[in-house]
PDB file of C-alpha atoms and ligand atoms in Angstrom:
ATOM      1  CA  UNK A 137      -8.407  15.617 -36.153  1.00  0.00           C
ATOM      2  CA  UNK A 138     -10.377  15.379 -32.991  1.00  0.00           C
ATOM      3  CA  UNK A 139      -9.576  17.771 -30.029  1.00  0.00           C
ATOM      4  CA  UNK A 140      -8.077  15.531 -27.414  1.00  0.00           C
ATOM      5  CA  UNK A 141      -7.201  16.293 -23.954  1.00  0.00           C
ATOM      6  CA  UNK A 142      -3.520  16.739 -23.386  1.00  0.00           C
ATOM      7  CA  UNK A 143      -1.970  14.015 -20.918  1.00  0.00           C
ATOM      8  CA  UNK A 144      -0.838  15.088 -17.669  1.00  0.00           C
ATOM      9  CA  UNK A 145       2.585  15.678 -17.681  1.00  0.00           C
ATOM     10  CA  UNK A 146       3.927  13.141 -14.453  1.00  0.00           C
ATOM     11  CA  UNK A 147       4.627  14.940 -11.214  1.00  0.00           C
ATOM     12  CA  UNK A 148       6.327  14.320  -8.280  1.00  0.00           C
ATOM     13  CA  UNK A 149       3.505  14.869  -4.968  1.00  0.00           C
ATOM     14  CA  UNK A 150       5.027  14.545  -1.439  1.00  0.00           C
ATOM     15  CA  UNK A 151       2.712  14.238   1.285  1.00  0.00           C
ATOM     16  CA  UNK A 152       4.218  15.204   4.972  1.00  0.00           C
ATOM     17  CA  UNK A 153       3.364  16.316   8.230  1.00  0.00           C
ATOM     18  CA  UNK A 154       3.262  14.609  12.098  1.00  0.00           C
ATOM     19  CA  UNK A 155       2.392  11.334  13.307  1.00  0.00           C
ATOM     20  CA  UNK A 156      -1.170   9.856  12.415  1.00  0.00           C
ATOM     21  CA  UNK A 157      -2.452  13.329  10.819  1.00  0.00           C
ATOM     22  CA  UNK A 158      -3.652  10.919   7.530  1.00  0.00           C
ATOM     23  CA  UNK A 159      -0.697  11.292   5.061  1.00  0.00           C
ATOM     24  CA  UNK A 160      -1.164   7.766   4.136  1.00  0.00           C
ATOM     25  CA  UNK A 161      -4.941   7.483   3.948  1.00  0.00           C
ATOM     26  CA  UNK A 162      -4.247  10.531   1.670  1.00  0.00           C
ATOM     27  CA  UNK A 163      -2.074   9.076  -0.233  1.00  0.00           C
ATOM     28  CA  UNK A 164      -4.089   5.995  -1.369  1.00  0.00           C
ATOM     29  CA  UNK A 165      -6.868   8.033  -1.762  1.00  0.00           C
ATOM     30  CA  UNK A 166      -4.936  10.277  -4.330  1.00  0.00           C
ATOM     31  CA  UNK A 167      -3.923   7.259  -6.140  1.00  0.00           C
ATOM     32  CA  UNK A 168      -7.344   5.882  -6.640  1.00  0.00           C
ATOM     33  CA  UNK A 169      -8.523   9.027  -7.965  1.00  0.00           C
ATOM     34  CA  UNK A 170      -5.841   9.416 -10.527  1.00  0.00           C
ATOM     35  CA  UNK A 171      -6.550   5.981 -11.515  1.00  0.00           C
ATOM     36  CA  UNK A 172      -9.865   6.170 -12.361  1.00  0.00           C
ATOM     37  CA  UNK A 173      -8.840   9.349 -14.658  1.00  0.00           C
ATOM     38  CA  UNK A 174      -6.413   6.590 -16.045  1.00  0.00           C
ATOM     39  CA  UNK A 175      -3.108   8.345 -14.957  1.00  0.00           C
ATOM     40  CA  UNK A 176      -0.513   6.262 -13.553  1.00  0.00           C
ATOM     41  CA  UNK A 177       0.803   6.908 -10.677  1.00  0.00           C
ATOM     42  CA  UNK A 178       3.076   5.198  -8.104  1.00  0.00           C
ATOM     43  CA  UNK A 179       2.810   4.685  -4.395  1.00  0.00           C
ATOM     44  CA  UNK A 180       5.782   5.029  -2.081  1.00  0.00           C
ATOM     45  CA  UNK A 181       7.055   5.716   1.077  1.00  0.00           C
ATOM     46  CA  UNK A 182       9.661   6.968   2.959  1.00  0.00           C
ATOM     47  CA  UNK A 183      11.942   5.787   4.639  1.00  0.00           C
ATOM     48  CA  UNK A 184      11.364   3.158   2.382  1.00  0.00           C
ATOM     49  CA  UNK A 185      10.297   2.639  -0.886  1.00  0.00           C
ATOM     50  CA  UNK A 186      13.089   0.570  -2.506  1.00  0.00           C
ATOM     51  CA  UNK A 187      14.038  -3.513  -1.427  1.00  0.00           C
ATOM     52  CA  UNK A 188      17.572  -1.515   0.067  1.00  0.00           C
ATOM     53  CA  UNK A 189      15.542   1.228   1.683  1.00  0.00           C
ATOM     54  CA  UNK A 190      12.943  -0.924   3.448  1.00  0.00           C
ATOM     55  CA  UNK A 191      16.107  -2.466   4.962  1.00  0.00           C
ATOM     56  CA  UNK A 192      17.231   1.347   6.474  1.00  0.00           C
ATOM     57  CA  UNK A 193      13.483   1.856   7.601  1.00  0.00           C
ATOM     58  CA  UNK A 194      13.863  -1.321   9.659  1.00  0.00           C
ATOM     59  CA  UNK A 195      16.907  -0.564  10.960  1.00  0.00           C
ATOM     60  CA  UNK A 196      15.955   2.913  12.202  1.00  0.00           C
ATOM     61  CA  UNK A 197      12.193   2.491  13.344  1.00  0.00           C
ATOM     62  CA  UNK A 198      13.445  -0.635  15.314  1.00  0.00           C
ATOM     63  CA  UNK A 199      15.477   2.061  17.209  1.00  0.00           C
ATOM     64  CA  UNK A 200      18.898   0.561  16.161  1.00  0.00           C
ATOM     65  CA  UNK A 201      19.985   3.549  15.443  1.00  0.00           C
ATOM     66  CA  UNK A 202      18.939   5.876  18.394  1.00  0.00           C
ATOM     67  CA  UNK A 203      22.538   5.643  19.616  1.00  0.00           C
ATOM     68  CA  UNK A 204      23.485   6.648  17.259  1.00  0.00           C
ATOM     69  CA  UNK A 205      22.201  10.185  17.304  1.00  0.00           C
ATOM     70  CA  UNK A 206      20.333  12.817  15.176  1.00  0.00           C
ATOM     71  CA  UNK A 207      23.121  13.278  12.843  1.00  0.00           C
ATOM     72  CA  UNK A 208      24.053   9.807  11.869  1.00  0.00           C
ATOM     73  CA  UNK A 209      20.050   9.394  11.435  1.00  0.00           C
ATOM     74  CA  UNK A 210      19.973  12.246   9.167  1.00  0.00           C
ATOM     75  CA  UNK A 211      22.429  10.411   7.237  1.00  0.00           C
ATOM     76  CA  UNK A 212      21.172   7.044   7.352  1.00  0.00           C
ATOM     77  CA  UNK A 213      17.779   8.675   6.177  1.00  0.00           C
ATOM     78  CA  UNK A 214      19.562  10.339   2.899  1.00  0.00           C
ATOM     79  CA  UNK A 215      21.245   6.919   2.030  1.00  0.00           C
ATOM     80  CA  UNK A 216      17.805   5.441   1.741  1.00  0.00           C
ATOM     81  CA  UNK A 217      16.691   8.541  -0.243  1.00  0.00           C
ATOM     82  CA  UNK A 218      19.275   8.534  -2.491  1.00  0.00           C
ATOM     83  CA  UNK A 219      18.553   4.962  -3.665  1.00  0.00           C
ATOM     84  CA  UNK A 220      14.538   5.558  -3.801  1.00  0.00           C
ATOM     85  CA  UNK A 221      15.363   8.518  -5.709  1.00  0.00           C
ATOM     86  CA  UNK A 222      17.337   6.546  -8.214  1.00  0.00           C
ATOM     87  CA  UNK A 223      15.868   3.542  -8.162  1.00  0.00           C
ATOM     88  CA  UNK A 224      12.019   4.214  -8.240  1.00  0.00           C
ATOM     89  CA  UNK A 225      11.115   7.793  -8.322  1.00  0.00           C
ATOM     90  CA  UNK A 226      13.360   9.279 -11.015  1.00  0.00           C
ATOM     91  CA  UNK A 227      12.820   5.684 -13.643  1.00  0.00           C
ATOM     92  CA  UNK A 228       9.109   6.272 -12.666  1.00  0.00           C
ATOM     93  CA  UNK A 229       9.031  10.017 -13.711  1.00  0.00           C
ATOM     94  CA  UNK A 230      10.994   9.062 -16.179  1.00  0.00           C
ATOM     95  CA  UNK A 231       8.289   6.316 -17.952  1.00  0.00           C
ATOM     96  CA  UNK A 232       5.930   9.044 -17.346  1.00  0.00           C
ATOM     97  CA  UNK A 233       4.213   7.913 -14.226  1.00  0.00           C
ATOM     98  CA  UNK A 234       2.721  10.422 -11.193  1.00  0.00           C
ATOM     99  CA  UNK A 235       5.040   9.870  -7.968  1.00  0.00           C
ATOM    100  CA  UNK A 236       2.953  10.189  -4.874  1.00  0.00           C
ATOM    101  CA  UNK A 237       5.289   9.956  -1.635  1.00  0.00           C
ATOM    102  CA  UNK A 238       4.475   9.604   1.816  1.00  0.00           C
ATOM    103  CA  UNK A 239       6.948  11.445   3.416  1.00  0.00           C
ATOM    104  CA  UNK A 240      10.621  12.522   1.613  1.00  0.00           C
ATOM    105  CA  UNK A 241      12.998  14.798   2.331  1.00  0.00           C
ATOM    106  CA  UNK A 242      11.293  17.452   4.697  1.00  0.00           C
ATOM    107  CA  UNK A 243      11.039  15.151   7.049  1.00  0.00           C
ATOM    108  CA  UNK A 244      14.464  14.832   7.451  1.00  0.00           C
ATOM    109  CA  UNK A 245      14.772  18.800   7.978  1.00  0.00           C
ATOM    110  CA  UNK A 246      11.816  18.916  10.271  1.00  0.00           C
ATOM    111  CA  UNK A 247      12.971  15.401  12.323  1.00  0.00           C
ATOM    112  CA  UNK A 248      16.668  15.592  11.964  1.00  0.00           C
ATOM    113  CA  UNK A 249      17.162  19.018  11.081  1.00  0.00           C
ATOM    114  CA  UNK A 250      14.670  21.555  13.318  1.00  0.00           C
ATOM    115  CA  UNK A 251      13.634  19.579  15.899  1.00  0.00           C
ATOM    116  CA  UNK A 252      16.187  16.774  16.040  1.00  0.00           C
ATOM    117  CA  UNK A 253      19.160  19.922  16.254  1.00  0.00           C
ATOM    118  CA  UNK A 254      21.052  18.471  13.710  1.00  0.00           C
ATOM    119  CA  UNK A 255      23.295  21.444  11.884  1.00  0.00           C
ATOM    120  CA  UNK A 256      21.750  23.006   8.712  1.00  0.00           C
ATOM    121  CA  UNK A 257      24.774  23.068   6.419  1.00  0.00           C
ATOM    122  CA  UNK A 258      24.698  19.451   7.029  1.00  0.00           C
ATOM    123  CA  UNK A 259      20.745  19.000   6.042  1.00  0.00           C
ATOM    124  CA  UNK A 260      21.289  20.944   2.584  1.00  0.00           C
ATOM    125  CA  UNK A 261      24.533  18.824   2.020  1.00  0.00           C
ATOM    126  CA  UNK A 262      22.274  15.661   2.700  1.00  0.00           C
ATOM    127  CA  UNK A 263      19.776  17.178   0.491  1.00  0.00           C
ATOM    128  CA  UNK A 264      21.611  17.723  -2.693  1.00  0.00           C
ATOM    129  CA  UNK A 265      23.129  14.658  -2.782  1.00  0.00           C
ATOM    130  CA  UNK A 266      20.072  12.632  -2.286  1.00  0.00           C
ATOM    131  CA  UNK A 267      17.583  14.689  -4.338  1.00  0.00           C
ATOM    132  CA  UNK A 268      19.664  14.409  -7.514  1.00  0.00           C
ATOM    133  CA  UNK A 269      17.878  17.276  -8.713  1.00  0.00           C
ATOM    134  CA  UNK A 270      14.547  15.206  -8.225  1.00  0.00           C
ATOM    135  CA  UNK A 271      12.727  18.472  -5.733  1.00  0.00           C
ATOM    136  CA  UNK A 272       8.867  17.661  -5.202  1.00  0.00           C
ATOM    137  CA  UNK A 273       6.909  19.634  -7.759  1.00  0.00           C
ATOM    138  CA  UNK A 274       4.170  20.410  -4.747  1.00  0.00           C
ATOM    139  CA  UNK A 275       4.156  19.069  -1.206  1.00  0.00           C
ATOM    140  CA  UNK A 276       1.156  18.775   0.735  1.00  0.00           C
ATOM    141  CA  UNK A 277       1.871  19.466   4.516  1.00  0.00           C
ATOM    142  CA  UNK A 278      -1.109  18.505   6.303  1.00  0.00           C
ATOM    143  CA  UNK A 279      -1.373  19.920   9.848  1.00  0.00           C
ATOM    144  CA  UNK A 280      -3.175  19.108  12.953  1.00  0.00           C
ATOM    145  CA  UNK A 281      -2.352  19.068  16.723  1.00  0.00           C
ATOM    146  CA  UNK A 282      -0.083  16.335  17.761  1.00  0.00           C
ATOM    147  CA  UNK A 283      -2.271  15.459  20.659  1.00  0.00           C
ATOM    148  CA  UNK A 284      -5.423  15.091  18.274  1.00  0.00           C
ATOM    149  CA  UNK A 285      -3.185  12.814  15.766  1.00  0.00           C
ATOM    150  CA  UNK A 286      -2.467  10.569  18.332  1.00  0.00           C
ATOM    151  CA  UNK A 287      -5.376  10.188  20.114  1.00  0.00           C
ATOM    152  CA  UNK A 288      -6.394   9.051  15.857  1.00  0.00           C
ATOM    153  CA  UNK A 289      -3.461   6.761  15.751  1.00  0.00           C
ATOM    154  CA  UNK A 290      -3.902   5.009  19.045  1.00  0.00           C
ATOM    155  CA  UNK A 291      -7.537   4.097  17.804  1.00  0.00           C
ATOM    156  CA  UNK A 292      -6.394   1.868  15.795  1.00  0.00           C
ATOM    157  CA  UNK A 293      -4.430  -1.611  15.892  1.00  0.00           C
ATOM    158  CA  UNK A 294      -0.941   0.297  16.279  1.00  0.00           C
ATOM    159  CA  UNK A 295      -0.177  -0.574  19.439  1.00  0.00           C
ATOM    160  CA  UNK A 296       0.212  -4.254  18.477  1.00  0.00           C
ATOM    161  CA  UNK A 297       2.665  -2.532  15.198  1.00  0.00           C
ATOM    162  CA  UNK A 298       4.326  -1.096  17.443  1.00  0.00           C
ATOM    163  CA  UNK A 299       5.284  -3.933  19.651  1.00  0.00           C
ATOM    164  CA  UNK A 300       6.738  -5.104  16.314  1.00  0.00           C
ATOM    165  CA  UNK A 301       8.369  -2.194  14.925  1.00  0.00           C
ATOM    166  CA  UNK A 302       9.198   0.208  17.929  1.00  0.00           C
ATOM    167  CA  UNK A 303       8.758   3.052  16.295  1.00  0.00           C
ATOM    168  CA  UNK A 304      11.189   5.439  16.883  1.00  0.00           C
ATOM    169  CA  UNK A 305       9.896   8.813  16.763  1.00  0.00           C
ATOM    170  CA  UNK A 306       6.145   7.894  17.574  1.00  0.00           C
ATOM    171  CA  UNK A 307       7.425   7.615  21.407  1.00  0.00           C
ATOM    172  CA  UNK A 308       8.948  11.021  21.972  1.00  0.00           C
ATOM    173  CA  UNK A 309       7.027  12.872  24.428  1.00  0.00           C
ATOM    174  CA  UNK A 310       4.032  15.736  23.011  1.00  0.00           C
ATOM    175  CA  UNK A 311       6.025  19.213  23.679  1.00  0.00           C
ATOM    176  CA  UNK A 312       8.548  17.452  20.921  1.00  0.00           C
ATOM    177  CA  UNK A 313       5.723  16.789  18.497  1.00  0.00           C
ATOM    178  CA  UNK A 314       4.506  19.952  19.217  1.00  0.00           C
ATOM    179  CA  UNK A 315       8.090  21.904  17.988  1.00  0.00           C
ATOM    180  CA  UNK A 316       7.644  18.958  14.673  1.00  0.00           C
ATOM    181  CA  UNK A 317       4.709  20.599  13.956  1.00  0.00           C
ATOM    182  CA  UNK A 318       5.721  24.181  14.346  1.00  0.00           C
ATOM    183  CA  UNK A 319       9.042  22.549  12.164  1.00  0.00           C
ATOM    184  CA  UNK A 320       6.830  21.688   9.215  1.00  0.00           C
ATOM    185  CA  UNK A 321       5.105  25.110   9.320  1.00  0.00           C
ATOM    186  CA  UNK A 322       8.271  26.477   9.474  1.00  0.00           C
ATOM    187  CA  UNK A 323       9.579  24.756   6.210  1.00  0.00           C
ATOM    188  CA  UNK A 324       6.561  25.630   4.617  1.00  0.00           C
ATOM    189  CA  UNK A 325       6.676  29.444   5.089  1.00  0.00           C
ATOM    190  CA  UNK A 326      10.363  29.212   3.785  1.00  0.00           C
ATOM    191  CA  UNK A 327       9.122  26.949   0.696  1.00  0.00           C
ATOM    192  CA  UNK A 328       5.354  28.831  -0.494  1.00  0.00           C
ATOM    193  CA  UNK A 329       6.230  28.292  -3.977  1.00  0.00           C
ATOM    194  CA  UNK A 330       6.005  24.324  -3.009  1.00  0.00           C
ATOM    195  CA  UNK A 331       4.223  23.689   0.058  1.00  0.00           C
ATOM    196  CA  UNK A 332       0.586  23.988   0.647  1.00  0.00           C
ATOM    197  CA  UNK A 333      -0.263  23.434   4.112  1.00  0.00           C
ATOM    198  CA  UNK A 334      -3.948  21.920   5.129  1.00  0.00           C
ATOM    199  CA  UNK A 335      -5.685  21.578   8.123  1.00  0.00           C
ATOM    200  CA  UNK A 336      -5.599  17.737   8.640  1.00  0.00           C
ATOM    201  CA  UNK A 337      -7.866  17.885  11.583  1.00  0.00           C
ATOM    202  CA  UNK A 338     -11.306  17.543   9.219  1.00  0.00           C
ATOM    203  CA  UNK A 339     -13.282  14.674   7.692  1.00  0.00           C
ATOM    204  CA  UNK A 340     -11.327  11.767   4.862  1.00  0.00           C
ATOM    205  CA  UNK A 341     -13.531  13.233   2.413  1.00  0.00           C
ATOM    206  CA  UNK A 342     -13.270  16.766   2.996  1.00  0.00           C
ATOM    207  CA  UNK A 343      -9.568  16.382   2.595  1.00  0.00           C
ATOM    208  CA  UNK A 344      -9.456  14.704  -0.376  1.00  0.00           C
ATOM    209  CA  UNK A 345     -11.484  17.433  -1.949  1.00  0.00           C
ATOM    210  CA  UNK A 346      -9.030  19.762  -0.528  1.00  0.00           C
ATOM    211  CA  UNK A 347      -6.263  18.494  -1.977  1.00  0.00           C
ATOM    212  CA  UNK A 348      -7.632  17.364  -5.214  1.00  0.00           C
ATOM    213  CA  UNK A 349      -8.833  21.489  -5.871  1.00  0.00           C
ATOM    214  CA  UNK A 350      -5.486  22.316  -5.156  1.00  0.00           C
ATOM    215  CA  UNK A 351      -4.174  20.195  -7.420  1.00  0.00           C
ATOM    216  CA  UNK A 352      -6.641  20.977 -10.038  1.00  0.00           C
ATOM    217  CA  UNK A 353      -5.487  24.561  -9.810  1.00  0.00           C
ATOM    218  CA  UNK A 354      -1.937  23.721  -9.613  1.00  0.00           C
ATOM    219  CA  UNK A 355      -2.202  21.276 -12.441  1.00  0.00           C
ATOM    220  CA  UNK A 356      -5.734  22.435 -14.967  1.00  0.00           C
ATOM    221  CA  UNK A 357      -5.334  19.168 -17.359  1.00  0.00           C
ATOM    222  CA  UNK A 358      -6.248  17.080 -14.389  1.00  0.00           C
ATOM    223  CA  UNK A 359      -9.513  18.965 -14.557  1.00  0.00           C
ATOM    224  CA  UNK A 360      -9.572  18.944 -18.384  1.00  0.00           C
ATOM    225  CA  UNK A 361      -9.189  14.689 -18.080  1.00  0.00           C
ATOM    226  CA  UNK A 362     -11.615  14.792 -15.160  1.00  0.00           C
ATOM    227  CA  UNK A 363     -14.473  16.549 -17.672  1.00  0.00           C
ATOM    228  CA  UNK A 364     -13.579  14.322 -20.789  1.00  0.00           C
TER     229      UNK A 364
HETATM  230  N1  LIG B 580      11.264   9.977   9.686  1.00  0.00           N
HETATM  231  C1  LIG B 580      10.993   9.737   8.375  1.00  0.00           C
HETATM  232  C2  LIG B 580      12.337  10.797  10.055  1.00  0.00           C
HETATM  233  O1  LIG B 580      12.579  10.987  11.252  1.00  0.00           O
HETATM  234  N2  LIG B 580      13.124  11.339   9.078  1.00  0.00           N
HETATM  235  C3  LIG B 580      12.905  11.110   7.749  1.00  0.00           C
HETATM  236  O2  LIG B 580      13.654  11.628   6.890  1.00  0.00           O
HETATM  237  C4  LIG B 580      11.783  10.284   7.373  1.00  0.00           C
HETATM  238  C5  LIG B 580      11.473  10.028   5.931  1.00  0.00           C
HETATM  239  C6  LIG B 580       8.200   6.996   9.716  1.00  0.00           C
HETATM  240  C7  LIG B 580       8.937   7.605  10.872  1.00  0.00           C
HETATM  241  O3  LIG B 580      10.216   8.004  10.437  1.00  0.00           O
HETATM  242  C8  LIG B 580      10.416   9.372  10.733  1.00  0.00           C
HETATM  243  C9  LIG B 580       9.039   9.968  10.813  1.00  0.00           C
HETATM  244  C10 LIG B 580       8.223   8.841  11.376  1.00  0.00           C
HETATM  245  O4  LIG B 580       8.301   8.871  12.773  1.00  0.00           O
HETATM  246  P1  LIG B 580       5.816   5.980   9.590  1.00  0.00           P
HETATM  247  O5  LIG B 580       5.307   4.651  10.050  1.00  0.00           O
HETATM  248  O6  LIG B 580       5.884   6.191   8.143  1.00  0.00           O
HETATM  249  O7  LIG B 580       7.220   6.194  10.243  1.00  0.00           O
HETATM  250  O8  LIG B 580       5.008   7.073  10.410  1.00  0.00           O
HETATM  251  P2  LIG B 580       3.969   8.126   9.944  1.00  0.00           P
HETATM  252  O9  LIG B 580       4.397   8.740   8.664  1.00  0.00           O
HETATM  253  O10 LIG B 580       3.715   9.070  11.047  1.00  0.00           O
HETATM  254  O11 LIG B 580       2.686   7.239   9.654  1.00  0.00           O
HETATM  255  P3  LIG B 580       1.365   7.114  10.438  1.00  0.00           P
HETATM  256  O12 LIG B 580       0.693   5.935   9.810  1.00  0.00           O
HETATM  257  O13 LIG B 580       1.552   7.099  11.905  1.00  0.00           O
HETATM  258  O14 LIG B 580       0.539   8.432  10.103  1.00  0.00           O
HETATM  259  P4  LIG B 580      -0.230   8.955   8.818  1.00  0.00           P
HETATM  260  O15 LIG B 580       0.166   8.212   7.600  1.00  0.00           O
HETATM  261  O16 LIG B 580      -0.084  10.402   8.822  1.00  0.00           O
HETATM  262  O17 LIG B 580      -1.764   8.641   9.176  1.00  0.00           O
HETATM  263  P5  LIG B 580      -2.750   7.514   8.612  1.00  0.00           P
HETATM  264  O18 LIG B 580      -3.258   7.886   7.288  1.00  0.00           O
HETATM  265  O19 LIG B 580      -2.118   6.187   8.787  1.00  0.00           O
HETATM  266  O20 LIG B 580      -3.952   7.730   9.641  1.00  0.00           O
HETATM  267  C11 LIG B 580      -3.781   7.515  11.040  1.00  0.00           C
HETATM  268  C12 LIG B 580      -5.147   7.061  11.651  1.00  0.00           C
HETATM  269  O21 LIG B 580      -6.071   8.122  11.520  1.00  0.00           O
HETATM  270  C13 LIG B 580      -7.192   7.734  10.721  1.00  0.00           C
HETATM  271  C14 LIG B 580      -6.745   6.506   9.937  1.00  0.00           C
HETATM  272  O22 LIG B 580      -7.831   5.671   9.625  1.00  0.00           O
HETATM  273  C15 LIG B 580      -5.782   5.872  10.921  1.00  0.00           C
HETATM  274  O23 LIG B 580      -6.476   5.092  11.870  1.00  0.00           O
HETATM  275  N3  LIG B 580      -7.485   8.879   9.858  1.00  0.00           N
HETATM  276  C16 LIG B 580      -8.450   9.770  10.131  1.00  0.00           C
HETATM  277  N4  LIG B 580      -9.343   9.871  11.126  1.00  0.00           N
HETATM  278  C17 LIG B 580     -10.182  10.931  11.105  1.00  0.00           C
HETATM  279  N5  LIG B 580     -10.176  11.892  10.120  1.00  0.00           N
HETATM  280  C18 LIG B 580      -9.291  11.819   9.102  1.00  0.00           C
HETATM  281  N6  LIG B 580      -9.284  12.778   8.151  1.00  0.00           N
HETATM  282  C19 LIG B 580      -8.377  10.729   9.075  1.00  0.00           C
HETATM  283  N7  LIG B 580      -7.376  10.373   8.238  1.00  0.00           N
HETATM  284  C20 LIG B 580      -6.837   9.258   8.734  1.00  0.00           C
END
């Protein structure tokens, strides 16, 4: 019988972090490279992710719910998770497929919870409920100055997105992205076995790399399929 390599087993790969530090251009770029090692693996999003969950993302980024306040957000947030959760990323684990989200639940601690003030006990409840036992197997935090990120971010066409979407959270002032990162660094510390933080603030490709070694040392099949 020939020797062959043993599949990856499907795992769940959250990507978080600030505003425009490159979580998404991460993201696809992840995806393409497990696809040419023919592993499947879905992209998603949060908030988002799910027909019912896009609907939530609207609501909030469109800043319907700002009057809402911190708490209510946290929960609006969860609702959305719950049905991603159930709807795409457990089914997908499920059929065997790599999850790869941009943004999930630590951005609900580090919005809502640590920065946004929003009570802990309340976070965890959130938490368990929407998880569904479904924790990240390994989430990249990728970290850069906020003031770097959006000097990145208002490069590009957002400004016109913007105008559309009214981001919510893009428009609070620098000191509060500044406490979002220190958040996120924060979660990490309390989270080693699962977060790997990596300084964002370096070249696309350099990045990639970064992420695919840790990965590779996380996870030594990939580099057994990458060989074969
Ligand atoms: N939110 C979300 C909460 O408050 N609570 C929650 O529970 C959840 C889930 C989501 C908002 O909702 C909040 C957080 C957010 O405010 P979003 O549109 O998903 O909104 O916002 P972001 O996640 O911040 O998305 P961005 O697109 O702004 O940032 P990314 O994905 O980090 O960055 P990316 O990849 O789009 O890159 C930004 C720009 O930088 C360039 C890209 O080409 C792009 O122009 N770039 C680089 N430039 C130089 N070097 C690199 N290495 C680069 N990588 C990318």
């Amino acid at each position: 019988m020939l020797d062959m390599p043993a599949p990856a087993a499907a795992r769940f790969i959250t990507f978080e972090g600030g505003e425009g530090v490159g979580k998404s251009t991460q993201v696809k770029r992840l995806i393409a490279h497990l696809a040419r090692l023919n592993i499947g693996a879905v992209r998603t999003r949060e908030p988002g992710g799910t027909p019912k969950a896009e609907a939530v993302r609207a609501f909030i980024l469109q800043g319907r719910s700002e009057s809402w306040g911190p708490g209510s957000e946290a929960v609006l947030f969860a609702a959305a998770r719950l049905d991603h959760v159930n709807e795409l990323i457990a089914p997908s684990l499920a059929a065997g497929k790599w999850v790869i989200s941009d943004r999930f639940h630590d951005s609900t601690r580090a919005y809502q919870g640590l920065t946004g003030g929003v009570d802990d006990k309340l976070i965890r409840g959130l938490e368990e409920l929407a998880l569904n036992g479904h924790k990240p197997d390994l989430t990249f935090i990728l970290d850069m100055d906020p003031a770097v990120a959006f000097a990145r971010v208002n490069n590009r066409e957002l400004e016109a997105a913007l105008q559309q979407t009214g981001d919510r959270f893009e428009k609070e002032d620098l000191d509060w992205h500044q406490r979002l990162r220190t958040a996120f660094l924060d979660i990490a510390r309390a989270n080693r076995d699962r977060c790997v933080v990596l300084p964002a603030n370096q070249g696309e490709e350099a990045l990639e790399q970064e992420i695919w070694d840790t990965l590779t040392r996380r996870y030594p099949e990939l580099e057994v399929a990458e060989n074969a």
